Coordinates of C-alpha atoms in Angstrom, one line a residue:
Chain A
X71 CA -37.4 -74.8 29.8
X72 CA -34.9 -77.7 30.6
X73 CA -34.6 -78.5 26.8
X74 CA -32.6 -75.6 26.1
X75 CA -31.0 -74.5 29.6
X76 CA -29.4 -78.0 29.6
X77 CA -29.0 -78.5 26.3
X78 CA -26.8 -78.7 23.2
X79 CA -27.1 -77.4 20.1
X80 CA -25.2 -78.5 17.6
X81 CA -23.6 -76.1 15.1
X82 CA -19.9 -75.0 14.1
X83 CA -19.8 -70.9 15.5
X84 CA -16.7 -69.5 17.5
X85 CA -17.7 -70.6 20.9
X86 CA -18.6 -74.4 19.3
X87 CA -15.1 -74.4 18.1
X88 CA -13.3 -72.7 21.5
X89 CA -11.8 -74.7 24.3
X90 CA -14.3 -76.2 27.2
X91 CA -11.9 -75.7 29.3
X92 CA -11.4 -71.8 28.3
X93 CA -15.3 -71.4 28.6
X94 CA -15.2 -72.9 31.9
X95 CA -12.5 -70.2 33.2
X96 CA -14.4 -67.5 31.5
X97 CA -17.9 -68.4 33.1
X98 CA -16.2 -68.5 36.5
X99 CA -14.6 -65.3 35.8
X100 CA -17.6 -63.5 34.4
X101 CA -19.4 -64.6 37.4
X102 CA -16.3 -63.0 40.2
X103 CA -16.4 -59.9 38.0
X104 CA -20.2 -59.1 38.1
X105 CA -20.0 -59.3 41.8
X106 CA -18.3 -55.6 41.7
X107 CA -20.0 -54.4 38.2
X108 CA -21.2 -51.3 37.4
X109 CA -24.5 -50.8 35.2
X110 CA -23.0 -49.7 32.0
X111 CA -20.3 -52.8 31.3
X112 CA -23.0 -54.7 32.7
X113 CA -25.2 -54.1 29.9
X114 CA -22.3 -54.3 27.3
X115 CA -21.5 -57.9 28.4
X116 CA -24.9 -58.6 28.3
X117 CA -25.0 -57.5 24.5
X118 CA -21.8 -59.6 23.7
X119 CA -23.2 -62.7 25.3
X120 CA -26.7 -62.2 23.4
X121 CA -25.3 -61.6 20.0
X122 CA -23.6 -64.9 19.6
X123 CA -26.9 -66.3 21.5
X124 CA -28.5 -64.9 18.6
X125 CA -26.2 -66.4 16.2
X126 CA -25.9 -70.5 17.2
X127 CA -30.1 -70.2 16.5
X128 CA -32.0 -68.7 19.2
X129 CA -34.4 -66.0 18.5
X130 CA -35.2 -63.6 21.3
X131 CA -38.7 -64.9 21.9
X132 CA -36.7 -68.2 22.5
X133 CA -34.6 -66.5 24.9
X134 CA -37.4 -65.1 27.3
X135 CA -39.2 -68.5 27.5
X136 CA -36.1 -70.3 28.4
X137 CA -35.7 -67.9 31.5
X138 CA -39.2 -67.5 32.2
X139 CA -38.7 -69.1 36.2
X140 CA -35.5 -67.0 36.1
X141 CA -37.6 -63.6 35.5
X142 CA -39.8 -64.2 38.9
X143 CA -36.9 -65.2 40.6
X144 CA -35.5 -61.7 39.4
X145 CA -38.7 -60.0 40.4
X146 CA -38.4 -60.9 43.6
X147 CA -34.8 -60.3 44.3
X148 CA -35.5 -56.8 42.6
X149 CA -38.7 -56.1 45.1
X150 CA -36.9 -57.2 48.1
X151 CA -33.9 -54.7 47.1
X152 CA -36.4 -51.8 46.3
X153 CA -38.2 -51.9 49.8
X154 CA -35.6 -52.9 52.1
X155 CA -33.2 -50.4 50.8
X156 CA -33.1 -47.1 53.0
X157 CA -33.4 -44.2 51.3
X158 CA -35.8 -41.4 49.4
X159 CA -39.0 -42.8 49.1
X160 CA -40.4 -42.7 44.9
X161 CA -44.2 -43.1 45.6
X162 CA -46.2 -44.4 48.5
X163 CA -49.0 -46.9 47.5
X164 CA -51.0 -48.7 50.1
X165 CA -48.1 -48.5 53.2
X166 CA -45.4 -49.9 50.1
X167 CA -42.8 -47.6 49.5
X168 CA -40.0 -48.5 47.1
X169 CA -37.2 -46.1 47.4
X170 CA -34.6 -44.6 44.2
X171 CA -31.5 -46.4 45.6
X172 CA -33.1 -49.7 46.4
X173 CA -34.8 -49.3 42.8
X174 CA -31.0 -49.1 41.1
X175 CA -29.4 -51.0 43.6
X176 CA -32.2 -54.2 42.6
X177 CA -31.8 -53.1 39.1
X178 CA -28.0 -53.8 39.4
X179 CA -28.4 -56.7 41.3
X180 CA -30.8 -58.4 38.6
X181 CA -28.7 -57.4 35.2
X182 CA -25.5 -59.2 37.7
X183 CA -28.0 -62.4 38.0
X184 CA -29.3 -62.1 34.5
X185 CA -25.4 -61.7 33.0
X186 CA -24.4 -65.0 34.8
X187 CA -27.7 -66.6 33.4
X188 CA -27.7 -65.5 29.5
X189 CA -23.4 -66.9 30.1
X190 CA -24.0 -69.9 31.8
X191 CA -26.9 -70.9 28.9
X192 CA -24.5 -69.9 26.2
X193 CA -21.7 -72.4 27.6
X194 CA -24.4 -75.1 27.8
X195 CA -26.1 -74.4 24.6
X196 CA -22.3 -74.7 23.0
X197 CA -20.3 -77.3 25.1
X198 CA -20.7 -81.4 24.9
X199 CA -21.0 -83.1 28.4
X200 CA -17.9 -84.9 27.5
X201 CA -16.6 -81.5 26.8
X202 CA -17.4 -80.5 30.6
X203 CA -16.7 -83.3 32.0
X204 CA -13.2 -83.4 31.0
X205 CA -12.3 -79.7 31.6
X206 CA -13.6 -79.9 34.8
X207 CA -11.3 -83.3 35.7
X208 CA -8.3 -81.1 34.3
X209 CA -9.1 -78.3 36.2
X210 CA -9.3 -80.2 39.3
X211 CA -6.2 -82.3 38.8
X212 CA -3.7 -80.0 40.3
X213 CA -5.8 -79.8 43.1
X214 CA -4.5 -82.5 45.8
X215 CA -6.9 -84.7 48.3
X216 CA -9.5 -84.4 45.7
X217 CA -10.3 -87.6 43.3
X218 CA -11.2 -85.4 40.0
X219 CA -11.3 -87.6 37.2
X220 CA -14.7 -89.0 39.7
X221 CA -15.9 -85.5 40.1
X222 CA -15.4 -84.4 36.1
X223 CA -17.4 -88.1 35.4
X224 CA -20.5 -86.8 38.4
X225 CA -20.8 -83.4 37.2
X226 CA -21.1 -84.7 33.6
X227 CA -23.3 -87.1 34.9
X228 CA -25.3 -84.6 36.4
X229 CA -26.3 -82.4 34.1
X230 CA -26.8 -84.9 31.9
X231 CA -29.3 -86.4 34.4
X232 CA -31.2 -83.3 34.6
X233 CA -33.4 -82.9 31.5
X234 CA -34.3 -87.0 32.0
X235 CA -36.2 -85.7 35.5
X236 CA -37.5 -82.8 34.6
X237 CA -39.2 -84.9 31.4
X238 CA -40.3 -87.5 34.0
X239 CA -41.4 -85.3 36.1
X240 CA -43.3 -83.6 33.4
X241 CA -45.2 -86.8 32.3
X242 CA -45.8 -88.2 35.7
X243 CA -47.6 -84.9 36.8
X244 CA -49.4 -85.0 33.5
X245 CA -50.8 -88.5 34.1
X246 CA -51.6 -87.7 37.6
X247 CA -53.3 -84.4 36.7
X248 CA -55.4 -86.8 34.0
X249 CA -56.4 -88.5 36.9
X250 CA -57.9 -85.4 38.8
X251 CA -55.2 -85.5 41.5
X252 CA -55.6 -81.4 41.4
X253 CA -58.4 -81.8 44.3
X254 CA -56.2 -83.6 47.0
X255 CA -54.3 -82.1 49.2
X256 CA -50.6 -81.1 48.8
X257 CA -48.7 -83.7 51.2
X258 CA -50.5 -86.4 49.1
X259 CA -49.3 -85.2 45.7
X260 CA -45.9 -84.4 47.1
X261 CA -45.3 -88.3 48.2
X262 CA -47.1 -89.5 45.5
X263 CA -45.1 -87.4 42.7
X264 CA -41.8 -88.6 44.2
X265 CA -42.4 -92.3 45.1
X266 CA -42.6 -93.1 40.5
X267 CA -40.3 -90.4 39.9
X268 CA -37.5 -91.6 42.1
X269 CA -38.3 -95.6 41.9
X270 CA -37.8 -94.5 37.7
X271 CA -35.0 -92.3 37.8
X272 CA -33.1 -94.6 40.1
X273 CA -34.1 -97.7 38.0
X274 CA -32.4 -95.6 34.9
X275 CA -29.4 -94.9 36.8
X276 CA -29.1 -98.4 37.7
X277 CA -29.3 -99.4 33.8
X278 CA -26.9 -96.5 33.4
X279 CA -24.3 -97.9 36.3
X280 CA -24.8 -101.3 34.6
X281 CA -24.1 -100.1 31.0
X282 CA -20.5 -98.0 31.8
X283 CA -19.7 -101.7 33.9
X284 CA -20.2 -103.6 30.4
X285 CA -18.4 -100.9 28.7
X286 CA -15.1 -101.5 31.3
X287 CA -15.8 -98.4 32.7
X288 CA -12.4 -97.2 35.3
X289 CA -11.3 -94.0 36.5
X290 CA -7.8 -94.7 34.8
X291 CA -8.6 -93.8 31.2
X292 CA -7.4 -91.9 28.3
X293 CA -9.3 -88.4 28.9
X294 CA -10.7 -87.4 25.4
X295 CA -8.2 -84.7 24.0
X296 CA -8.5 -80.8 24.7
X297 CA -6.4 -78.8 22.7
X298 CA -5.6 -75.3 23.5
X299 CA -4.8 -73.4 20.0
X300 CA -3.7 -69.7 19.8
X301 CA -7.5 -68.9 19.4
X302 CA -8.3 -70.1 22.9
X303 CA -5.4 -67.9 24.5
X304 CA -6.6 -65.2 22.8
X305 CA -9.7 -65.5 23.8
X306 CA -8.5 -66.6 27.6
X307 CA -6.5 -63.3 27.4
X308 CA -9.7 -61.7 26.0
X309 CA -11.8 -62.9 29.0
X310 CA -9.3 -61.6 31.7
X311 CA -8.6 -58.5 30.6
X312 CA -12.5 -57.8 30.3
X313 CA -13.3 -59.2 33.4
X314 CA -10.2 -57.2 34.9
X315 CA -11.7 -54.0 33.1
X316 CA -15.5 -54.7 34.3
X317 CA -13.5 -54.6 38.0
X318 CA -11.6 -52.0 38.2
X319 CA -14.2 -49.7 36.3
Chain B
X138 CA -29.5 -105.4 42.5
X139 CA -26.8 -106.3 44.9
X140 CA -27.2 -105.5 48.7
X141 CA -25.3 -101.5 49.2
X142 CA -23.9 -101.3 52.5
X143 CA -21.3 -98.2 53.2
X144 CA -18.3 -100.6 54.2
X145 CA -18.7 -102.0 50.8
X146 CA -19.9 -99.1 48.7
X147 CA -15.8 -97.7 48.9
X148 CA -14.0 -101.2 48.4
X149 CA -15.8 -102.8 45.8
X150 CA -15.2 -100.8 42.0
X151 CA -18.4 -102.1 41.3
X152 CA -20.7 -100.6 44.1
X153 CA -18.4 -97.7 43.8
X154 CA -19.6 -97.0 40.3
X155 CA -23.4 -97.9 41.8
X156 CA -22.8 -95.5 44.0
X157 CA -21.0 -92.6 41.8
X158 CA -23.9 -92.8 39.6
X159 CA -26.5 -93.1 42.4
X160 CA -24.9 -89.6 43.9
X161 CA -24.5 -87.9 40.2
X162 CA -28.3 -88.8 40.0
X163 CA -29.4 -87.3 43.2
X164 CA -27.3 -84.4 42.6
X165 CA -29.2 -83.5 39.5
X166 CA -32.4 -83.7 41.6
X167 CA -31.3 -81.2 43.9
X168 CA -31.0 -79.1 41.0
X169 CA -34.3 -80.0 39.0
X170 CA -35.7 -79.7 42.7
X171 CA -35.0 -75.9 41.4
X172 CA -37.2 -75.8 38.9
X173 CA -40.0 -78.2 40.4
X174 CA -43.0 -76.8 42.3
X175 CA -46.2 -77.8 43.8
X176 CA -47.9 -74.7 44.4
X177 CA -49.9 -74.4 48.3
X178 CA -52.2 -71.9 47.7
X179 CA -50.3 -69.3 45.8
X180 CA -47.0 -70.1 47.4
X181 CA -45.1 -72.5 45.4
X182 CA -43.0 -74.9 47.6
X183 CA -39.5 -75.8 46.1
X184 CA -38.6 -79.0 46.5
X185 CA -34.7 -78.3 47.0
X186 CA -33.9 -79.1 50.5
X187 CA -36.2 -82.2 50.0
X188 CA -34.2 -83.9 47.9
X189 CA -30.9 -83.1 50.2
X190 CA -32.5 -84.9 53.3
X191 CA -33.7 -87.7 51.1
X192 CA -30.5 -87.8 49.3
X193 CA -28.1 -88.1 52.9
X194 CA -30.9 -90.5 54.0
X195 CA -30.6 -93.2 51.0
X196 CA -27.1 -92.2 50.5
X197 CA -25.3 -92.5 53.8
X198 CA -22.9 -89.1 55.0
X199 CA -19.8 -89.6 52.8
X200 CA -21.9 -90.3 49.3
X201 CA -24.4 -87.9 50.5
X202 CA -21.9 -84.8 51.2
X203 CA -20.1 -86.0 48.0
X204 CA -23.5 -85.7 46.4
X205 CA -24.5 -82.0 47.3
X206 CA -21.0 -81.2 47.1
X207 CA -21.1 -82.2 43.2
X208 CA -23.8 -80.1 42.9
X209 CA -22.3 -76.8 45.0
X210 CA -19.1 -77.5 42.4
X211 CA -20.5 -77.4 39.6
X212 CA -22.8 -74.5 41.0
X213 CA -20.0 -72.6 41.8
X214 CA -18.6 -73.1 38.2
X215 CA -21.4 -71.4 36.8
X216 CA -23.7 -74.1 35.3
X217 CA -27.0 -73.2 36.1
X218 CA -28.4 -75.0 38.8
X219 CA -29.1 -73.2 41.7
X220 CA -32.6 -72.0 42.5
X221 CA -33.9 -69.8 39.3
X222 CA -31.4 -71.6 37.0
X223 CA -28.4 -69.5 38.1
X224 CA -24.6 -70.7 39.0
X225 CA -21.9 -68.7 40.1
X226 CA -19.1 -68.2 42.5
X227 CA -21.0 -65.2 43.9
X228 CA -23.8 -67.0 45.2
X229 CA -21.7 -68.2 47.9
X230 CA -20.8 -64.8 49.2
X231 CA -24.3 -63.4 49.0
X232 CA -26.9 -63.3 51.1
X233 CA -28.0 -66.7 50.5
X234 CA -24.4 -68.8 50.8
X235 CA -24.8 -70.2 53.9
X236 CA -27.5 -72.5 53.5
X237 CA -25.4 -73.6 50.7
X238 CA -22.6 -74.6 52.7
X239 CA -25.4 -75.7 55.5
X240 CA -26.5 -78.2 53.1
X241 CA -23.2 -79.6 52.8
X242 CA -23.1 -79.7 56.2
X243 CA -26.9 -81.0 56.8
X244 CA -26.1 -84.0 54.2
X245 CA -23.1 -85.4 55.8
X246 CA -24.8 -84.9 59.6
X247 CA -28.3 -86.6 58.1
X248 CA -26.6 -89.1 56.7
X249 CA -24.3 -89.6 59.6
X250 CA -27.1 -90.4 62.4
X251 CA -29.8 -92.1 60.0
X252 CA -26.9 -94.7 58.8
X253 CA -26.1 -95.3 62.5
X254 CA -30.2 -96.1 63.1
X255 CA -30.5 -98.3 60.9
X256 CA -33.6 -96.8 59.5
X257 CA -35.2 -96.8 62.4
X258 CA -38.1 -93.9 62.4
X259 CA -36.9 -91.7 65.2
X260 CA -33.6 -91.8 64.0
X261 CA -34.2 -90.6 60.1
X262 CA -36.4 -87.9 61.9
X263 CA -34.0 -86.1 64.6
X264 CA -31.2 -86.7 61.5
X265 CA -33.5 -84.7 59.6
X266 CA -34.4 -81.5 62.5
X267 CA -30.8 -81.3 63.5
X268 CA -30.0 -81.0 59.3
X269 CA -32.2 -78.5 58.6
X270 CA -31.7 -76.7 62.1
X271 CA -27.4 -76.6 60.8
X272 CA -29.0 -75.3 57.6
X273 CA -30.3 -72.0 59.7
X274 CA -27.7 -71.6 61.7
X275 CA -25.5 -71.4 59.3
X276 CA -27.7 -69.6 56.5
X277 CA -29.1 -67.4 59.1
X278 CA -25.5 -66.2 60.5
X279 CA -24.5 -65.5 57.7
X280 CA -27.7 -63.8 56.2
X281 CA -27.3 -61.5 59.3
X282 CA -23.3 -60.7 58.9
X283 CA -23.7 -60.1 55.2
X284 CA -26.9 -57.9 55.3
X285 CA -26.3 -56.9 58.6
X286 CA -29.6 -57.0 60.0
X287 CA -30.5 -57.5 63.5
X288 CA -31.0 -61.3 64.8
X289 CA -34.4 -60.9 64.6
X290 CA -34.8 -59.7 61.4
X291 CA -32.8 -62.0 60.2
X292 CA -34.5 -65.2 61.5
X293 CA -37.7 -63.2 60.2
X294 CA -36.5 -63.1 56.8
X295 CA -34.4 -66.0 56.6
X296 CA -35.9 -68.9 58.8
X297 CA -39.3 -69.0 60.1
X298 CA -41.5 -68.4 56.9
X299 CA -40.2 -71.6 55.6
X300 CA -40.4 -73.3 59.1
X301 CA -43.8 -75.0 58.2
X302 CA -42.9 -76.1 54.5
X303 CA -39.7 -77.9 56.1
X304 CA -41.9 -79.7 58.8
X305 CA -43.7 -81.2 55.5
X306 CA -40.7 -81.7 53.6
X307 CA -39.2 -83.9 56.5
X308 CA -42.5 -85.9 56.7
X309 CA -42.3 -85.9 52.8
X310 CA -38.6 -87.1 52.9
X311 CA -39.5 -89.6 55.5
X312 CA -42.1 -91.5 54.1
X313 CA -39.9 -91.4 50.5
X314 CA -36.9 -93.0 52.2
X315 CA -39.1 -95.7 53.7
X316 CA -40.6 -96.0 50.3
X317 CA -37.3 -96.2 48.6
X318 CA -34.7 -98.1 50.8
X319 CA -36.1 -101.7 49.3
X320 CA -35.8 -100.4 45.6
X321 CA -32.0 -99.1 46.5
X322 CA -30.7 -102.1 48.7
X323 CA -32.6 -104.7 46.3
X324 CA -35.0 -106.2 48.2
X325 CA -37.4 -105.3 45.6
X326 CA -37.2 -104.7 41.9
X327 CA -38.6 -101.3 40.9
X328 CA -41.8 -101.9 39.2
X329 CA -43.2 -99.4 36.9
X330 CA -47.3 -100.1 36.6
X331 CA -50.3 -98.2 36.4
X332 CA -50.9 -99.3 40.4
X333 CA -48.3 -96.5 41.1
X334 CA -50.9 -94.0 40.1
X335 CA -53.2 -92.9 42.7

């Protein structure tokens, strides 16, 4: 799953060629303006952030096994919604009872979730780290008290450090289960799946530390350039007014 | 690897950038911690708070809050790496935002009282109760003002059916930390052989 969830893929579409720092507003946007959504935009946006989904490559089928994890996570947000809510119950089977508002209200709540999702894979499947990393330090710089070309350099760091543990983690458990590891208990595997994986990861991130020192590595550097055309204020102008619509609706 | 002590770790540009990379790393554990999970029976345990207390606990309280606060930032900006592989401002004001903010808080209080011992066992291990017993308080508050259940409920729902999981976790982290400390301050070099392998 982490291939694609943190992942970029290369290719020359509309939102390849927008501003990262544009995307970044309109992800934090999109994700204020879901908190008051109704169903229907809900399931428009959803369309307009699948269709150019569709277009940078990825088929559908692609699509669901990338969110696989997210789907049970949805399943049980949706569950919890349709039992706890009070209400008129729909059918009675074995003492559970979901009822219709807790049934729409989880409903809503999971398209919310799953809008956030499909938009937050669609800026990482179209944005460089460097991208991120230097819209989120000029972002942050009008913020005061707060050293942000450091933070845009973690964050880029970061999610650029995810993929290498979850591929680590992968072979590690795939050696151990090689070794029959399956039959011992689960405080054993837990220490014993983190003791290689850390002493790796934190041997890499040593190299890593060492090779940005060689390369003369400072917080006072020429950012890489961002340039805001007319294209990104349209489409900054674009992303308010929808998300301003998907409020007020 | 040179000797990382906190005095030095904000002076020196060279431990600094150790460190920045250290805390970038552990922040993208927190959030493959997400998507990591060794199932107990058919519960799967996520390994998320885990990596908090063993992050504060190799880290020290300023590089640890720094850490989870990397990771709550660029959370909060959307980029999926909360539990499920979602992001967003809302999470904060749902149901579940206070442990976020109790991690924060838990990091720079674990990291606070462990750094003080020294790495003395009892120390590492009441750092690690009163962290997670922050991250209740504050994720069960505000579970209860945002849902507005009753206390109970609320510590029903929202505290003790993870109670036992976190009692492994902290003897998980513990051990790890011990485990670790040598390979972070350089005592040892980080060997990677087959005798790691059980």
């Amino acid at each position: 799953m982490a291939e694609l969830n943190f992942g970029y893929l290369p290719g020359d579409s509309f939102f390849h060629r927008l501003d990262a720092r544009v995307k970044l507003i309109g992800l934090i946007l999109i994700s204020i303006a879901t908190l008051h959504a109704r169903m229907a935009p809900l399931l428009l946006l959803q369309g307009t952030a699948l269709l150019p989904l569709f277009r940078i490559g990825l088929s559908p089928v692609k699509i669901l096994r990338e969110l696989r994890y997210f789907f049970v996570l949805l399943f049980f947000v949706f569950a919890a919604r349709s039992l706890s809510t009070p209400g008129e119950a729909l059918f009675s089977f074995m003492g559970i009872s979901p009822t219709l508002e807790g049934t729409l209200m989880g409903l809503l709540v999971s398209c919310r979730l799953l809008l956030i999702a499909l938009a937050g894979m669609l800026l990482m499947a179209t944005t460089r780290t460097w991208e991120i990393k230097a819209a989120v330090s000029r972002l942050l710089a009008p913020v005061p008290f707060i050293p942000h070309a450091r933070i845009g350099v973690m964050i880029g760091l970061t999610l650029r450090f995810i993929p290498i543990i979850l591929h680590q983690v992968r072979q590690t458990q795939d050696a151990q289960r090689a070794r029959g590891i399956e039959t011992r208990g689960f405080f054993y595997r837990l220490t014993r799946l983190m003791i290689p994986l850390m002493r790796r990861t934190l041997k890499d991130a040593d190299s890593m530390a060492i090779a940005m020192e060689a390369r003369c590595y400072a917080e006072e550097r020429t950012d890489p350039q961002l340039n805001a055309e007319k294209r990104d204020w349209a489409a900054l102008a674009g992303a308010i007014s929808i998300c301003g619509f998907v409020i007020l609706l | 690897m040179a000797e990382i002590t906190q005095q030095d770790s904000f002076n020196n540009p060279s431990q600094q950038l150790r460190m920045t990379v250290y805390a970038s790393l552990f922040a993208a554990m927190i959030a493959a911690g997400a998507y990591i999970s060794l199932p107990i029976g058919p519960v799967p345990i996520v390994l998320q708070n885990m990596f908090i207390y063993i992050a504060a606990l190799l880290l020290g309280p300023r590089w640890g809050a720094a850490c989870v606060g990397v990771y709550l930032l660029a959370g909060a900006c959307g980029l999926p790496v909360f539990a499920g592989g979602t992001g967003g401002i809302g999470r904060f004001a749902g149901p579940t935002g206070g442990y976020l903010i109790g991690f924060l808080a838990a990091a720079w209080i674990i990291g606070l009282i462990s750094s003080k011992g020294k790495g003395r066992a009892l120390f590492d291990i009441v750092a690690m109760i009163l962290g997670t017993a922050l991250i209740y308080l504050l994720g069960v508050s505000w579970l209860k003002i945002v849902t507005g259940m009753t206390l109970t409920k609320s510590l029903a729902v929202g505290a003790l059916p993870f109670l036992p999981g976190d009692g492994l976790k902290i003897a998980a982290s513990f051990l790890i930390a011990k485990a670790l400390r040598p390979v972070m301050e350089g005592t040892t070099e980080p060997v990677t052989a087959a005798h790691e392998y059980p």
